[in-house]
Amino acid sequence: MEKNLQPILGMLKKEFGGTASEYRGDVSLVIPSGKIVAACQQVQAQGFELLSALTAVDYWPEESPRFHVIYQFTSVAMNLVLTLRVPVPGINPSLPTISHLYRNANWRERELWDMFGIIFKGHPDLRRILMPADWEGHPLRKDYPLGYEEPQFTFNFEEINLRKPYAKE
Amino acid sequence: MGVEQKLGNMGIATTTLEQAVAWSRTNAMWPMLFGLACCAIEMMSAQAAHYDMSRFGMELMRPSPRQSDLMIVAGRVSRKMAPVLRRLYDQMPEPKWVISMGDCASCGGVFNNYAIVQGVDEVVPVDVYVAGCPPRPEALIHGVLTLYEKVRGMKFAEIKK
């Protein structure tokens, strides 16, 4: 672990609880969802001026709660990287927004809503960002159907061809 | 068996109006740029000096659908792009043709998932499919020439209103 990161991590742990882990020099801290805004405020105050990644992982069906939302902060001045992880349950998943702290979180949170269906409360403009506006479902969830069309082989080519939607005009 | 046989070699040729129109259509077919992915690189290569598609009257790639009569769909079409593609197709004046270039445009290719249209023939009617991932410029030119054969054989009655 970077020497400069230790006091910041210790302070965050004391204030917000949570468990820290390190993998190949990357430090991540698991924080309960209720404290994430305060934690982000504190992280920003410590000099992490950049939210370099805001993404999520779906651990369904192995883990419960199934989602982990991952906030990755970078401090350009101190050359440090810090990751916060927030477990979010699968039923009505929601988190408070941090788009008032880091402005780029606006689009990132829209992407998370689009792809995982995690609602960010207090977000100014929570619409789909990647998929068409009338899309149903959230494609990066593990229980979302993977394929869209059955592959055609020689033995079932005709059968599948019959029910393919071809454009007439 | 036309009038030129009776009159001798007078520099006159006779033909039907249909054939003359088909000839003029095939010798100045302006394709619309619709490069969506890596196939577009091969399409550009087919246009450039080495393969030189202008030999077949196609030196102009029109960025505007109003001025083009051939749409070369080069690359994968995402579900979000499909309405745009259909709109551009609707804006092209008749008669119009579509070449589906490459595996992704023809059948979805390796992208069998929620985001990609499984064959552009779900959105627009396709005249010629060019296989390959991506197809070489020769293959695209072969597809274009195949389309020319089709257009040359067309009767006025067959062409859509």
Short mmCIF file of C-alpha atoms in Angstrom, two decimals:
data_model
loop_
_atom_site.label_atom_id
_atom_site.label_comp_id
_atom_site.label_asym_id
_atom_site.label_seq_id
_atom_site.Cartn_x
_atom_site.Cartn_y
_atom_site.Cartn_z
CA MET A 1 0.00 0.00 0.00
CA GLU A 2 1.15 3.53 -0.73
CA LYS A 3 2.48 5.29 2.34
CA ASN A 4 0.37 8.39 1.76
CA LEU A 5 -2.82 6.38 1.52
CA GLN A 6 -2.59 4.80 4.98
CA PRO A 7 -3.69 7.80 7.08
CA ILE A 8 -6.58 8.55 4.70
CA LEU A 9 -7.73 4.94 4.81
CA GLY A 10 -7.46 4.80 8.57
CA MET A 11 -9.52 7.95 8.91
CA LEU A 12 -12.20 6.64 6.53
CA LYS A 13 -12.37 3.33 8.38
CA LYS A 14 -12.76 5.07 11.71
CA GLU A 15 -15.49 7.34 10.44
CA PHE A 16 -17.54 4.98 8.27
CA GLY A 17 -16.62 1.49 9.39
CA GLY A 18 -16.24 -1.03 6.63
CA THR A 19 -13.53 -3.44 5.72
CA ALA A 20 -10.48 -2.67 3.62
CA SER A 21 -8.77 -5.11 1.31
CA GLU A 22 -5.76 -4.88 -0.93
CA TYR A 23 -5.05 -6.66 -4.16
CA ARG A 24 -1.76 -6.00 -5.94
CA GLY A 25 -1.46 -2.55 -4.45
CA ASP A 26 -5.05 -1.52 -5.19
CA VAL A 27 -6.89 -0.67 -2.02
CA SER A 28 -10.65 -0.98 -1.76
CA LEU A 29 -12.94 -0.23 1.14
CA VAL A 30 -16.42 -1.71 1.53
CA ILE A 31 -18.84 0.90 2.85
CA PRO A 32 -22.55 0.53 3.75
CA SER A 33 -24.87 2.21 1.26
CA GLY A 34 -26.27 4.73 3.76
CA LYS A 35 -22.90 6.38 4.30
CA ILE A 36 -21.69 6.64 0.72
CA VAL A 37 -22.41 10.35 0.20
CA ALA A 38 -20.63 11.33 3.40
CA ALA A 39 -17.75 9.06 2.50
CA CYS A 40 -17.46 10.58 -0.99
CA GLN A 41 -17.52 14.04 0.57
CA GLN A 42 -14.71 13.03 2.89
CA VAL A 43 -12.72 11.46 0.06
CA GLN A 44 -13.10 14.61 -1.99
CA ALA A 45 -12.01 16.73 0.96
CA GLN A 46 -8.89 14.56 1.26
CA GLY A 47 -7.80 15.66 -2.21
CA PHE A 48 -9.17 13.01 -4.54
CA GLU A 49 -10.29 15.41 -7.23
CA LEU A 50 -11.20 12.84 -9.89
CA LEU A 51 -13.90 10.18 -10.01
CA SER A 52 -12.15 7.97 -12.51
CA ALA A 53 -14.66 5.11 -12.54
CA LEU A 54 -18.15 4.48 -11.30
CA THR A 55 -19.37 1.06 -12.23
CA ALA A 56 -21.10 -2.00 -10.83
CA VAL A 57 -20.75 -5.76 -10.74
CA ASP A 58 -23.61 -8.25 -10.60
CA TYR A 59 -22.63 -11.26 -8.46
CA TRP A 60 -25.95 -13.04 -8.91
CA PRO A 61 -26.51 -15.86 -8.00
CA GLU A 62 -23.38 -16.46 -5.90
CA GLU A 63 -23.57 -13.52 -3.55
CA SER A 64 -26.16 -11.63 -1.62
CA PRO A 65 -26.55 -8.64 -1.87
CA ARG A 66 -26.06 -9.19 -5.55
CA PHE A 67 -24.74 -5.81 -6.76
CA HIS A 68 -21.53 -4.10 -5.82
CA VAL A 69 -21.30 -0.49 -6.93
CA ILE A 70 -17.70 0.55 -7.31
CA TYR A 71 -16.45 4.11 -6.94
CA GLN A 72 -12.87 4.67 -7.97
CA PHE A 73 -11.18 7.91 -7.05
CA THR A 74 -7.88 9.28 -8.27
CA SER A 75 -5.77 11.99 -6.78
CA VAL A 76 -3.61 13.49 -9.47
CA ALA A 77 -1.77 15.70 -6.99
CA MET A 78 -0.82 12.84 -4.64
CA ASN A 79 -0.71 10.08 -7.31
CA LEU A 80 -3.10 7.85 -5.34
CA VAL A 81 -6.01 5.61 -6.27
CA LEU A 82 -8.75 4.58 -3.85
CA THR A 83 -11.72 2.33 -4.43
CA LEU A 84 -14.97 2.30 -2.48
CA ARG A 85 -17.37 -0.63 -2.87
CA VAL A 86 -21.01 -0.47 -1.86
CA PRO A 87 -23.10 -3.66 -1.71
CA VAL A 88 -26.64 -3.09 -3.00
CA PRO A 89 -29.46 -5.64 -2.67
CA GLY A 90 -31.29 -6.88 -5.75
CA ILE A 91 -34.82 -5.89 -4.71
CA ASN A 92 -35.45 -2.21 -5.47
CA PRO A 93 -31.75 -1.39 -5.72
CA SER A 94 -31.11 2.26 -5.01
CA LEU A 95 -28.36 4.57 -3.84
CA PRO A 96 -28.11 8.29 -3.18
CA THR A 97 -26.54 10.24 -6.02
CA ILE A 98 -23.08 11.83 -5.82
CA SER A 99 -23.52 13.87 -8.98
CA HIS A 100 -23.49 17.08 -6.94
CA LEU A 101 -19.98 16.20 -5.69
CA TYR A 102 -18.45 14.84 -8.89
CA ARG A 103 -20.14 16.16 -12.00
CA ASN A 104 -19.09 13.26 -14.21
CA ALA A 105 -21.06 10.95 -11.92
CA ASN A 106 -24.15 12.25 -13.70
CA TRP A 107 -23.60 10.17 -16.83
CA ARG A 108 -22.03 7.27 -14.93
CA GLU A 109 -25.10 6.93 -12.75
CA ARG A 110 -27.31 7.08 -15.82
CA GLU A 111 -25.27 4.21 -17.27
CA LEU A 112 -25.69 2.20 -14.09
CA TRP A 113 -29.43 2.76 -14.20
CA ASP A 114 -29.48 1.74 -17.85
CA MET A 115 -27.36 -1.37 -17.52
CA PHE A 116 -28.15 -2.62 -14.00
CA GLY A 117 -31.38 -0.90 -13.00
CA ILE A 118 -29.89 0.73 -9.92
CA ILE A 119 -31.86 3.87 -9.09
CA PHE A 120 -29.90 6.91 -7.94
CA LYS A 121 -32.05 9.03 -5.67
CA GLY A 122 -31.72 12.76 -6.18
CA HIS A 123 -30.19 12.40 -9.63
CA PRO A 124 -31.19 15.42 -11.77
CA ASP A 125 -31.80 13.53 -15.00
CA LEU A 126 -32.06 9.75 -14.62
CA ARG A 127 -32.69 8.50 -18.17
CA ARG A 128 -31.25 5.68 -20.22
CA ILE A 129 -27.94 6.67 -21.79
CA LEU A 130 -26.82 3.73 -23.96
CA MET A 131 -29.92 1.72 -24.84
CA PRO A 132 -32.90 3.12 -26.78
CA ALA A 133 -35.32 5.05 -24.58
CA ASP A 134 -38.10 2.45 -24.93
CA TRP A 135 -35.87 -0.51 -24.03
CA GLU A 136 -37.17 -3.01 -21.50
CA GLY A 137 -34.88 -4.59 -18.94
CA HIS A 138 -31.32 -3.96 -17.88
CA PRO A 139 -28.88 -5.84 -20.10
CA LEU A 140 -25.84 -6.23 -17.86
CA ARG A 141 -27.77 -8.07 -15.16
CA LYS A 142 -26.70 -11.70 -15.02
CA ASP A 143 -30.29 -12.92 -15.32
CA TYR A 144 -30.84 -10.96 -18.55
CA PRO A 145 -31.15 -13.32 -21.56
CA LEU A 146 -27.76 -13.56 -23.26
CA GLY A 147 -28.56 -14.34 -26.86
CA TYR A 148 -31.07 -12.73 -29.13
CA GLU A 149 -31.32 -15.20 -31.99
CA GLU A 150 -30.89 -18.92 -32.37
CA PRO A 151 -27.89 -19.78 -34.54
CA GLN A 152 -28.79 -21.35 -37.87
CA PHE A 153 -27.09 -24.59 -38.86
CA THR A 154 -27.66 -26.76 -41.91
CA PHE A 155 -30.09 -29.06 -40.09
CA ASN A 156 -32.38 -26.30 -38.77
CA PHE A 157 -31.81 -23.54 -41.31
CA GLU A 158 -35.22 -23.74 -43.01
CA GLU A 159 -37.14 -24.00 -39.78
CA ILE A 160 -35.54 -20.88 -38.28
CA ASN A 161 -35.65 -19.04 -41.61
CA LEU A 162 -39.44 -19.31 -41.64
CA ARG A 163 -39.87 -17.30 -38.46
CA LYS A 164 -37.21 -14.66 -39.14
CA PRO A 165 -38.64 -11.13 -39.45
CA TYR A 166 -37.63 -9.86 -42.88
CA ALA A 167 -38.37 -6.30 -44.00
CA LYS A 168 -40.90 -6.32 -46.80
CA GLU A 169 -40.41 -2.93 -48.44
CA MET B 1 -31.55 -7.43 -85.80
CA GLY B 2 -32.16 -3.75 -85.81
CA VAL B 3 -32.13 -0.97 -88.28
CA GLU B 4 -28.32 -0.87 -88.25
CA GLN B 5 -28.18 -4.13 -90.23
CA LYS B 6 -30.28 -2.69 -93.02
CA LEU B 7 -28.41 0.57 -93.13
CA GLY B 8 -24.90 -0.81 -92.81
CA ASN B 9 -22.21 0.63 -90.55
CA MET B 10 -23.49 4.13 -89.95
CA GLY B 11 -22.53 4.47 -86.29
CA ILE B 12 -26.06 3.84 -85.07
CA ALA B 13 -27.10 1.29 -82.51
CA THR B 14 -30.65 0.47 -81.53
CA THR B 15 -31.79 -0.77 -78.18
CA THR B 16 -34.82 -0.74 -75.97
CA LEU B 17 -35.57 2.06 -73.56
CA GLU B 18 -35.46 -0.38 -70.67
CA GLN B 19 -31.94 -1.49 -71.53
CA ALA B 20 -30.75 2.06 -72.02
CA VAL B 21 -32.12 3.11 -68.64
CA ALA B 22 -30.63 0.07 -66.93
CA TRP B 23 -27.28 0.79 -68.55
CA SER B 24 -27.30 4.37 -67.36
CA ARG B 25 -28.34 3.33 -63.87
CA THR B 26 -25.55 0.83 -63.50
CA ASN B 27 -22.87 3.09 -64.90
CA ALA B 28 -23.52 5.93 -62.50
CA MET B 29 -24.62 4.33 -59.28
CA TRP B 30 -23.86 6.55 -56.35
CA PRO B 31 -23.55 4.68 -53.08
CA MET B 32 -24.40 6.24 -49.76
CA LEU B 33 -21.75 6.19 -47.07
CA PHE B 34 -22.95 3.92 -44.35
CA GLY B 35 -19.75 2.75 -42.71
CA LEU B 36 -20.56 1.44 -39.24
CA ALA B 37 -17.55 -0.68 -38.31
CA CYS B 38 -14.42 -2.33 -39.68
CA CYS B 39 -16.13 -3.19 -43.00
CA ALA B 40 -16.06 0.53 -43.73
CA ILE B 41 -12.27 0.35 -43.92
CA GLU B 42 -12.53 -2.23 -46.69
CA MET B 43 -15.22 -0.15 -48.36
CA MET B 44 -12.88 2.86 -48.33
CA SER B 45 -10.12 0.66 -49.65
CA ALA B 46 -12.36 -0.46 -52.51
CA GLN B 47 -12.87 3.20 -53.34
CA ALA B 48 -9.23 4.15 -53.17
CA ALA B 49 -6.58 4.03 -55.86
CA HIS B 50 -5.59 0.37 -55.60
CA TYR B 51 -9.01 -1.19 -56.23
CA ASP B 52 -10.61 1.89 -57.75
CA MET B 53 -14.35 1.35 -57.76
CA SER B 54 -14.71 4.37 -60.04
CA ARG B 55 -14.00 1.98 -62.91
CA PHE B 56 -17.63 0.98 -62.46
CA GLY B 57 -19.00 4.49 -62.27
CA MET B 58 -18.95 4.68 -58.46
CA GLU B 59 -16.40 7.34 -57.77
CA LEU B 60 -18.84 9.35 -55.73
CA MET B 61 -19.80 8.33 -52.23
CA ARG B 62 -22.69 10.53 -51.25
CA PRO B 63 -23.06 11.50 -47.63
CA SER B 64 -26.63 12.53 -48.37
CA PRO B 65 -29.38 9.95 -48.92
CA ARG B 66 -31.20 12.31 -51.29
CA GLN B 67 -28.47 12.01 -53.89
CA SER B 68 -27.75 8.29 -53.71
CA ASP B 69 -29.37 5.18 -55.08
CA LEU B 70 -27.34 2.45 -53.40
CA MET B 71 -26.89 1.91 -49.69
CA ILE B 72 -23.88 -0.16 -48.69
CA VAL B 73 -24.46 -1.14 -45.06
CA ALA B 74 -20.91 -1.83 -43.93
CA GLY B 75 -20.74 -3.14 -40.39
CA ARG B 76 -22.85 -4.16 -37.44
CA VAL B 77 -26.11 -2.30 -36.92
CA SER B 78 -27.02 -1.75 -33.31
CA ARG B 79 -30.62 -1.69 -32.14
CA LYS B 80 -30.27 2.02 -31.54
CA MET B 81 -28.93 2.60 -35.06
CA ALA B 82 -31.68 0.61 -36.80
CA PRO B 83 -34.33 3.40 -36.84
CA VAL B 84 -31.71 5.81 -38.20
CA LEU B 85 -30.80 3.37 -40.96
CA ARG B 86 -34.44 2.88 -41.89
CA ARG B 87 -35.02 6.62 -41.95
CA LEU B 88 -32.07 7.20 -44.26
CA TYR B 89 -33.30 4.40 -46.50
CA ASP B 90 -36.73 6.02 -46.66
CA GLN B 91 -35.11 9.32 -47.64
CA MET B 92 -33.38 7.82 -50.68
CA PRO B 93 -35.19 8.42 -53.98
CA GLU B 94 -36.52 5.46 -55.97
CA PRO B 95 -35.20 3.28 -57.48
CA LYS B 96 -32.86 2.23 -54.68
CA TRP B 97 -30.86 -0.82 -53.75
CA VAL B 98 -29.14 -2.14 -50.65
CA ILE B 99 -25.94 -4.15 -50.34
CA SER B 100 -25.41 -5.78 -46.98
CA MET B 101 -21.65 -5.88 -46.62
CA GLY B 102 -20.05 -8.39 -44.29
CA ASP B 103 -21.29 -11.01 -41.86
CA CYS B 104 -22.47 -8.58 -39.18
CA ALA B 105 -24.77 -6.67 -41.49
CA SER B 106 -26.00 -9.87 -43.14
CA CYS B 107 -26.77 -12.03 -40.11
CA GLY B 108 -25.36 -10.47 -36.95
CA GLY B 109 -22.00 -12.20 -37.35
CA VAL B 110 -20.32 -13.01 -34.06
CA PHE B 111 -22.52 -10.53 -32.20
CA ASN B 112 -25.44 -12.74 -31.27
CA ASN B 113 -26.68 -10.54 -28.44
CA TYR B 114 -29.27 -8.02 -27.39
CA ALA B 115 -27.56 -4.97 -28.80
CA ILE B 116 -27.04 -5.89 -32.46
CA VAL B 117 -29.69 -6.32 -35.17
CA GLN B 118 -29.45 -9.90 -36.42
CA GLY B 119 -29.20 -9.09 -40.08
CA VAL B 120 -30.03 -5.73 -41.61
CA ASP B 121 -32.73 -7.44 -43.70
CA GLU B 122 -34.96 -7.08 -40.64
CA VAL B 123 -34.89 -3.33 -41.23
CA VAL B 124 -34.48 -2.75 -44.98
CA PRO B 125 -34.88 -5.09 -47.98
CA VAL B 126 -31.45 -6.30 -49.09
CA ASP B 127 -30.54 -7.03 -52.72
CA VAL B 128 -27.05 -8.47 -52.40
CA TYR B 129 -25.28 -9.99 -49.39
CA VAL B 130 -21.50 -9.94 -49.34
CA ALA B 131 -19.98 -12.55 -47.03
CA GLY B 132 -16.72 -12.12 -45.18
CA CYS B 133 -15.43 -10.74 -41.92
CA PRO B 134 -14.62 -8.26 -43.27
CA PRO B 135 -14.95 -8.95 -47.00
CA ARG B 136 -11.96 -7.95 -49.08
CA PRO B 137 -12.45 -5.07 -51.54
CA GLU B 138 -12.60 -7.61 -54.39
CA ALA B 139 -15.55 -9.26 -52.67
CA LEU B 140 -17.36 -5.96 -52.35
CA ILE B 141 -16.70 -5.15 -56.00
CA HIS B 142 -18.02 -8.59 -56.89
CA GLY B 143 -21.13 -7.84 -54.89
CA VAL B 144 -21.55 -4.54 -56.72
CA LEU B 145 -21.17 -6.25 -60.09
CA THR B 146 -23.71 -8.88 -59.03
CA LEU B 147 -26.09 -6.05 -58.22
CA TYR B 148 -25.39 -4.55 -61.66
CA GLU B 149 -26.43 -7.81 -63.28
CA LYS B 150 -29.62 -7.73 -61.30
CA VAL B 151 -30.34 -4.11 -62.21
CA ARG B 152 -29.59 -4.70 -65.91
CA GLY B 153 -32.12 -7.51 -65.98
CA MET B 154 -34.86 -5.45 -64.31
CA LYS B 155 -38.07 -4.63 -66.17
CA PHE B 156 -39.84 -1.33 -65.51
CA ALA B 157 -42.81 -3.22 -64.16
CA GLU B 158 -40.66 -4.89 -61.49
CA ILE B 159 -39.28 -1.68 -60.10
CA LYS B 160 -41.15 -0.45 -57.09
CA LYS B 161 -43.23 2.68 -57.36
#
